[in-house]
Amino acid sequence: MRDDFSEEVKRTIANRVNNRCSNPDCCVPTSGPQLDPAKSLNIGVAAHVTAASIGGPRYGASLSPQQRKHASNAIWLCQNCAKLVDNDEARFPESLLRRWKQSAEASALNLLGKTAISVDPRLSNLSPEEIEILCAAADKGDIYLFSSNETGSWIAVRPQNFVDQTDPAYAAAYTDALESLQARRLVKYDEGSLYVLTGTGFKLARALKTTSLESSRDQAKTLARSK
Ligand SMILES: [Zn+2]
């Protein structure tokens, strides 16, 4: 008689760790797309911290069947790691698996709700000008680099012109930002004076726009409450 986990328990513990293997030396994603657009594939396993049946690894005789199939006795692992921990009980005792589970859940919680910028180190340290250009271009993706004899070069994302007639440093900060966005492959040159967002650029720009809208909405709510 095996005390197997219900489908709900499996789904829950997978989601609690962002659908990644909980072995800190592995962390491989355990879900992805199938060729059929209506299906996803899963290479994760809800492994028993203490075994589902007598004679299994780390079996706890004192546990009731209910406790044995409870989510607290499950750890989400990839298929490889699930095999590994069950084949070498001495190297992977219950206490170690509990530590893995705890730290995998803690890091999933830590990443939750963060924007792509804070998660992806390649996208860290975007300047305020870069963020402003991305947000402005989020809908259409068009960014223009104009220049004239009087003003020099400046960036425009219609209907906005990033230029200040009284301060040439202002326009320069945005032309630098465009260069940096190109180096990050978020923007690419199209033709004439036109630059466009790349696929990644669009994704990030829209995520940024949504977060900035949400945070200004939150600020508005906080203000309304404090009145
Ligand atoms: Zn793994």
Coordinates of C-alpha atoms and ligand atoms in Angstrom, one line a residue:
M1 CA 0.0 0.0 0.0
R2 CA 1.6 3.3 -1.1
D3 CA 0.5 6.7 0.2
D4 CA 0.8 8.6 -3.1
F5 CA 0.2 12.3 -3.4
S6 CA -3.0 13.6 -4.9
E7 CA -2.7 15.6 -8.2
E8 CA -3.6 18.8 -6.2
V9 CA -0.7 18.2 -3.8
K10 CA 1.7 17.7 -6.8
R11 CA 0.5 20.9 -8.5
T12 CA 0.7 22.9 -5.3
I13 CA 4.2 21.9 -4.3
A14 CA 5.5 22.4 -7.9
N15 CA 4.0 26.0 -7.9
R16 CA 5.5 26.7 -4.5
V17 CA 9.0 26.4 -6.0
N18 CA 8.2 28.1 -9.4
N19 CA 8.2 24.7 -11.1
R20 CA 11.9 24.2 -10.6
C21 CA 13.9 21.3 -9.1
S22 CA 14.5 22.0 -5.4
N23 CA 18.0 20.6 -5.4
P24 CA 20.1 23.7 -5.0
D25 CA 22.8 22.3 -7.2
C26 CA 20.3 21.7 -10.0
C27 CA 17.3 24.1 -10.0
V28 CA 16.4 23.0 -13.5
P29 CA 12.9 24.2 -14.8
T30 CA 10.5 21.3 -14.8
S31 CA 7.8 22.5 -17.1
G32 CA 7.7 23.8 -20.7
P33 CA 5.6 23.8 -23.9
Q34 CA 4.8 20.7 -26.0
L35 CA 4.5 20.9 -29.7
D36 CA 0.7 20.8 -29.3
P37 CA -0.2 24.4 -28.3
A38 CA -2.8 23.0 -25.9
K39 CA -0.3 20.9 -23.9
S40 CA 2.5 21.5 -21.6
L41 CA 5.2 19.0 -20.6
N42 CA 6.4 18.2 -17.1
I43 CA 9.7 16.6 -16.1
G44 CA 9.2 17.2 -12.4
V45 CA 8.3 14.7 -9.7
A46 CA 6.7 15.1 -6.3
A47 CA 9.1 13.0 -4.3
H48 CA 8.5 11.7 -0.8
V49 CA 10.7 13.2 1.8
T50 CA 9.9 10.0 3.9
A51 CA 8.8 7.1 1.7
A52 CA 5.3 6.3 0.6
S53 CA 5.6 2.6 1.7
I54 CA 7.5 0.4 4.1
G55 CA 11.0 -0.4 2.9
G56 CA 11.2 2.8 0.8
P57 CA 13.9 5.5 1.4
R58 CA 13.7 7.5 4.7
Y59 CA 10.5 5.6 5.6
G60 CA 8.9 7.1 8.8
A61 CA 7.0 4.3 10.6
S62 CA 5.5 6.8 13.0
L63 CA 3.7 8.8 10.3
S64 CA 0.0 8.2 9.6
P65 CA -1.0 7.6 5.9
Q66 CA -2.5 11.1 6.0
Q67 CA 0.8 12.6 7.0
R68 CA 2.7 10.5 4.5
K69 CA 0.7 11.9 1.6
H70 CA 0.5 15.4 2.9
A71 CA 2.1 18.3 1.0
S72 CA 4.5 18.8 3.9
N73 CA 6.0 15.3 3.1
A74 CA 6.6 16.2 -0.6
I75 CA 9.5 17.9 -2.3
W76 CA 9.5 19.0 -5.9
L77 CA 12.5 17.6 -7.9
C78 CA 13.4 16.9 -11.5
Q79 CA 13.3 13.3 -12.5
N80 CA 17.1 12.9 -12.3
C81 CA 17.3 14.3 -8.8
A82 CA 14.3 12.3 -7.6
K83 CA 16.1 9.1 -8.7
L84 CA 19.3 10.3 -7.1
V85 CA 17.8 11.0 -3.6
D86 CA 16.0 7.7 -3.6
N87 CA 19.0 5.7 -4.6
D88 CA 21.4 7.1 -2.0
E89 CA 19.5 7.5 1.3
A90 CA 22.7 8.0 3.3
R91 CA 23.8 11.0 1.2
F92 CA 20.3 12.5 1.1
P93 CA 18.8 12.2 4.6
E94 CA 15.4 13.6 5.5
S95 CA 17.0 16.7 7.2
L96 CA 18.8 17.6 4.0
L97 CA 15.7 17.3 1.8
R98 CA 13.8 19.5 4.3
R99 CA 16.5 22.1 4.0
W100 CA 16.3 22.0 0.2
K101 CA 12.5 22.3 0.3
Q102 CA 12.7 25.3 2.6
S103 CA 15.3 27.2 0.7
A104 CA 13.7 26.5 -2.7
E105 CA 10.4 27.9 -1.4
A106 CA 12.2 30.9 0.1
S107 CA 13.9 31.8 -3.1
A108 CA 10.7 31.3 -5.1
L109 CA 9.0 33.8 -2.7
N110 CA 11.9 36.2 -3.1
L111 CA 11.6 36.2 -6.9
L112 CA 7.8 36.5 -6.9
G113 CA 6.5 39.8 -8.2
K114 CA 9.8 41.2 -9.3
T115 CA 10.2 42.7 -12.8
A116 CA 12.4 41.2 -15.4
I117 CA 15.0 43.8 -14.6
S118 CA 15.7 42.6 -11.1
V119 CA 15.6 38.9 -12.1
D120 CA 17.8 39.1 -15.2
P121 CA 21.2 40.4 -14.4
R122 CA 21.8 41.4 -18.0
L123 CA 19.1 43.9 -17.7
S124 CA 20.2 45.4 -14.4
N125 CA 21.2 49.1 -14.0
L126 CA 19.0 50.5 -16.7
S127 CA 19.3 54.3 -16.5
P128 CA 16.1 56.4 -15.8
E129 CA 16.4 57.7 -19.4
E130 CA 16.5 54.1 -20.8
I131 CA 13.4 53.2 -18.7
E132 CA 11.6 56.3 -19.9
I133 CA 12.3 55.6 -23.5
L134 CA 11.2 52.0 -23.1
C135 CA 7.9 53.0 -21.4
A136 CA 7.2 55.6 -24.0
A137 CA 7.8 53.1 -26.9
A138 CA 6.0 50.2 -25.3
D139 CA 2.9 50.4 -27.5
K140 CA 4.3 50.9 -31.0
G141 CA 8.0 50.2 -30.6
D142 CA 9.1 53.1 -32.8
I143 CA 12.0 55.4 -31.6
Y144 CA 13.4 58.2 -33.7
L145 CA 16.9 59.7 -33.6
F146 CA 16.7 63.1 -35.2
S147 CA 19.3 65.8 -35.6
S148 CA 19.4 69.4 -36.7
N149 CA 22.1 72.1 -36.9
E150 CA 20.6 74.1 -34.1
T151 CA 19.8 71.3 -31.6
G152 CA 22.2 68.5 -32.5
S153 CA 20.9 65.0 -32.0
W154 CA 17.8 64.1 -30.0
I155 CA 15.4 61.2 -29.4
A156 CA 11.7 61.2 -30.1
V157 CA 9.0 58.7 -29.3
R158 CA 5.9 60.2 -30.8
P159 CA 4.3 62.4 -29.6
Q160 CA 7.2 63.1 -27.2
N161 CA 10.5 64.8 -28.0
F162 CA 13.3 64.2 -25.5
V163 CA 14.9 67.6 -25.9
D164 CA 15.3 70.7 -23.9
Q165 CA 16.2 73.8 -25.9
T166 CA 17.9 75.4 -22.9
D167 CA 20.0 72.4 -21.9
P168 CA 21.9 70.3 -24.5
A169 CA 22.9 67.8 -21.8
Y170 CA 19.2 66.7 -21.5
A171 CA 19.0 65.5 -25.2
A172 CA 22.5 63.9 -24.9
A173 CA 21.4 61.8 -21.9
Y174 CA 18.7 60.2 -24.1
T175 CA 20.9 59.7 -27.1
D176 CA 23.3 57.9 -24.8
A177 CA 20.4 55.8 -23.5
L178 CA 19.4 54.8 -27.0
E179 CA 23.0 53.6 -27.6
S180 CA 22.9 51.6 -24.4
L181 CA 19.5 50.0 -25.3
Q182 CA 21.0 48.9 -28.6
A183 CA 24.0 47.3 -26.8
R184 CA 21.6 45.5 -24.6
R185 CA 19.7 44.3 -27.8
L186 CA 16.5 45.8 -26.6
V187 CA 16.5 48.2 -29.5
K188 CA 17.7 47.8 -33.1
Y189 CA 18.3 50.1 -36.0
D190 CA 15.6 49.9 -38.7
E191 CA 16.0 52.6 -41.4
G192 CA 16.4 56.3 -41.9
S193 CA 16.0 57.9 -38.5
L194 CA 14.0 55.0 -37.2
Y195 CA 14.9 52.5 -34.4
V196 CA 12.6 49.8 -33.2
L197 CA 12.2 47.6 -30.1
T198 CA 13.3 44.0 -30.4
G199 CA 11.1 41.2 -29.2
T200 CA 12.8 41.2 -25.8
G201 CA 12.6 45.0 -25.9
F202 CA 8.9 44.9 -26.3
K203 CA 8.5 42.4 -23.5
L204 CA 10.5 44.4 -21.1
A205 CA 9.0 47.7 -22.1
R206 CA 5.5 46.4 -21.5
A207 CA 6.4 44.8 -18.2
L208 CA 8.0 48.1 -17.1
K209 CA 5.0 50.2 -18.3
T210 CA 2.6 47.9 -16.4
T211 CA 4.7 48.0 -13.2
S212 CA 5.0 51.8 -13.4
L213 CA 1.3 52.1 -14.0
E214 CA 0.6 49.8 -11.0
S215 CA 3.0 51.6 -8.7
S216 CA 1.5 55.0 -9.6
R217 CA -2.0 53.5 -9.0
D218 CA -0.8 52.1 -5.6
Q219 CA 0.6 55.5 -4.7
A220 CA -2.7 57.1 -5.7
K221 CA -4.5 54.6 -3.4
T222 CA -2.1 55.2 -0.5
L223 CA -2.6 59.0 -1.0
A224 CA -6.4 58.6 -1.1
R225 CA -6.3 56.4 2.1
S226 CA -4.1 58.9 4.0
K227 CA -6.5 61.7 3.3
Ligands
ZN1 ZN 17.2 18.3 -10.4

